[in-house]
Amino acid sequence: MLRFTDEHEWLKLEGEVATVGITAHAAEQLGDLVFIELPKVGAKLKKGDAAAVVESVKAASDVYAPVAGEVTEINPAAVDDPGSVASDPQGAGWLYRIRLDDPAALDGLMDEAAYAAMAK
């Protein structure tokens, strides 16, 4: 199940764990990414918490937790190569994985068609 937020984040749910990243639209708006800061594994996040930071040559932006839960894994490759977040945002450029406190929280997020319409 793939879902999107109006903050231009995507989530892919597999079991109770969602992989989180920024969308291609967000990466394109930011420009060349030069720095990524990710949450610590084990961190408990509430929906809306600043979970990560993506910094480009234009600006630094917080990536907000789209759902509440515990961070189970981060993508160190994204830290080592911030450009991977822009070149493959929904693949190699994922940021972190979170075990959802409540899987029903995804019900309030957009599907791909709704996000595409919003991002126009």
Coordinates of C-alpha atoms in Angstrom, one line a residue:
M1 CA 0.0 0.0 0.0
L2 CA 1.5 3.3 -1.1
R3 CA 0.3 6.5 0.5
F4 CA 1.3 10.2 0.3
T5 CA 1.1 13.3 2.5
D6 CA 0.5 16.9 1.6
E7 CA 4.0 17.5 2.9
H8 CA 5.3 15.6 -0.1
E9 CA 6.3 12.4 1.7
W10 CA 5.5 8.9 0.5
L11 CA 4.9 5.8 2.7
K12 CA 4.9 2.2 1.6
L13 CA 3.4 -0.2 4.1
E14 CA 4.6 -3.7 4.3
G15 CA 3.1 -5.5 7.3
E16 CA 3.3 -3.2 10.3
V17 CA 6.3 -1.3 9.0
A18 CA 6.2 1.6 6.5
T19 CA 9.1 2.8 4.4
V20 CA 9.2 6.7 4.3
G21 CA 10.8 9.1 1.8
I22 CA 10.2 12.3 0.0
T23 CA 8.4 12.4 -3.4
A24 CA 10.0 13.1 -6.7
H25 CA 8.1 16.4 -6.8
A26 CA 9.7 17.4 -3.4
A27 CA 13.1 16.4 -4.5
E28 CA 12.8 18.3 -7.8
Q29 CA 11.6 21.4 -5.9
L30 CA 14.6 21.2 -3.5
G31 CA 17.2 20.9 -6.2
D32 CA 20.6 19.3 -5.6
L33 CA 20.6 17.6 -2.2
V34 CA 23.8 18.0 -0.2
F35 CA 23.0 16.7 3.3
I36 CA 20.5 14.3 4.9
E37 CA 19.9 13.9 8.6
L38 CA 17.9 10.9 9.6
P39 CA 16.2 9.9 12.9
K40 CA 17.8 7.5 15.3
V41 CA 16.7 3.8 15.2
G42 CA 14.4 3.3 18.1
A43 CA 13.2 6.9 18.2
K44 CA 9.4 7.2 19.0
L45 CA 7.8 9.7 16.7
K46 CA 4.4 11.4 16.9
K47 CA 2.6 12.3 13.7
G48 CA 3.9 15.7 12.6
D49 CA 7.3 15.5 14.5
A50 CA 10.3 16.6 12.5
A51 CA 11.8 13.2 11.7
A52 CA 14.6 14.1 9.2
V53 CA 16.2 17.0 7.5
V54 CA 17.0 17.3 3.8
E55 CA 19.3 20.1 2.8
S56 CA 19.9 21.3 -0.7
V57 CA 21.9 24.1 -2.3
K58 CA 18.6 26.1 -2.0
A59 CA 17.3 25.4 1.5
A60 CA 17.0 22.9 4.4
S61 CA 13.7 21.3 4.9
D62 CA 12.3 19.1 7.7
V63 CA 10.7 15.8 6.8
Y64 CA 7.7 15.3 9.1
A65 CA 6.6 12.0 10.5
P66 CA 3.5 11.1 8.5
V67 CA 2.3 8.7 11.2
A68 CA 3.2 7.9 14.8
G69 CA 5.5 5.0 15.5
E70 CA 9.0 3.7 16.2
V71 CA 11.9 4.1 13.8
T72 CA 13.1 0.6 13.0
E73 CA 15.7 1.2 10.3
I74 CA 17.4 4.1 8.5
N75 CA 19.0 4.3 5.1
P76 CA 22.7 5.1 5.6
A77 CA 23.2 5.1 1.8
A78 CA 21.0 8.2 1.6
V79 CA 23.3 9.9 4.1
D80 CA 26.4 8.9 2.2
D81 CA 24.9 9.9 -1.1
P82 CA 22.1 12.5 -0.7
G83 CA 21.8 12.6 -4.5
S84 CA 20.2 9.2 -4.4
V85 CA 17.2 10.7 -2.7
A86 CA 16.6 12.9 -5.8
S87 CA 17.6 10.4 -8.4
D88 CA 15.5 7.5 -7.0
P89 CA 13.2 8.9 -4.3
Q90 CA 10.9 5.9 -4.1
G91 CA 13.6 3.3 -4.5
A92 CA 17.2 3.6 -3.3
G93 CA 16.5 7.1 -1.8
W94 CA 14.1 6.0 1.0
L95 CA 14.9 7.6 4.3
Y96 CA 13.7 5.5 7.2
R97 CA 11.3 2.8 8.2
I98 CA 8.7 3.1 11.0
R99 CA 6.6 0.6 12.8
L100 CA 3.2 2.2 13.0
D101 CA 1.4 2.6 16.3
D102 CA -1.9 2.4 14.4
P103 CA -2.0 1.1 10.8
A104 CA -5.4 2.8 10.5
A105 CA -3.5 6.1 10.5
L106 CA -2.8 5.5 6.8
D107 CA -6.5 5.8 6.0
G108 CA -6.2 9.6 6.2
L109 CA -3.4 9.8 3.6
M110 CA -3.7 10.2 -0.1
D111 CA -3.4 7.5 -2.7
E112 CA -1.2 8.1 -5.8
A113 CA -3.9 9.6 -7.9
A114 CA -5.0 12.1 -5.3
Y115 CA -1.4 13.1 -4.6
A116 CA -0.7 13.6 -8.3
A117 CA -3.7 15.8 -8.6
M118 CA -2.6 17.8 -5.5
A119 CA 1.0 18.2 -6.7
K120 CA 0.1 19.7 -10.0

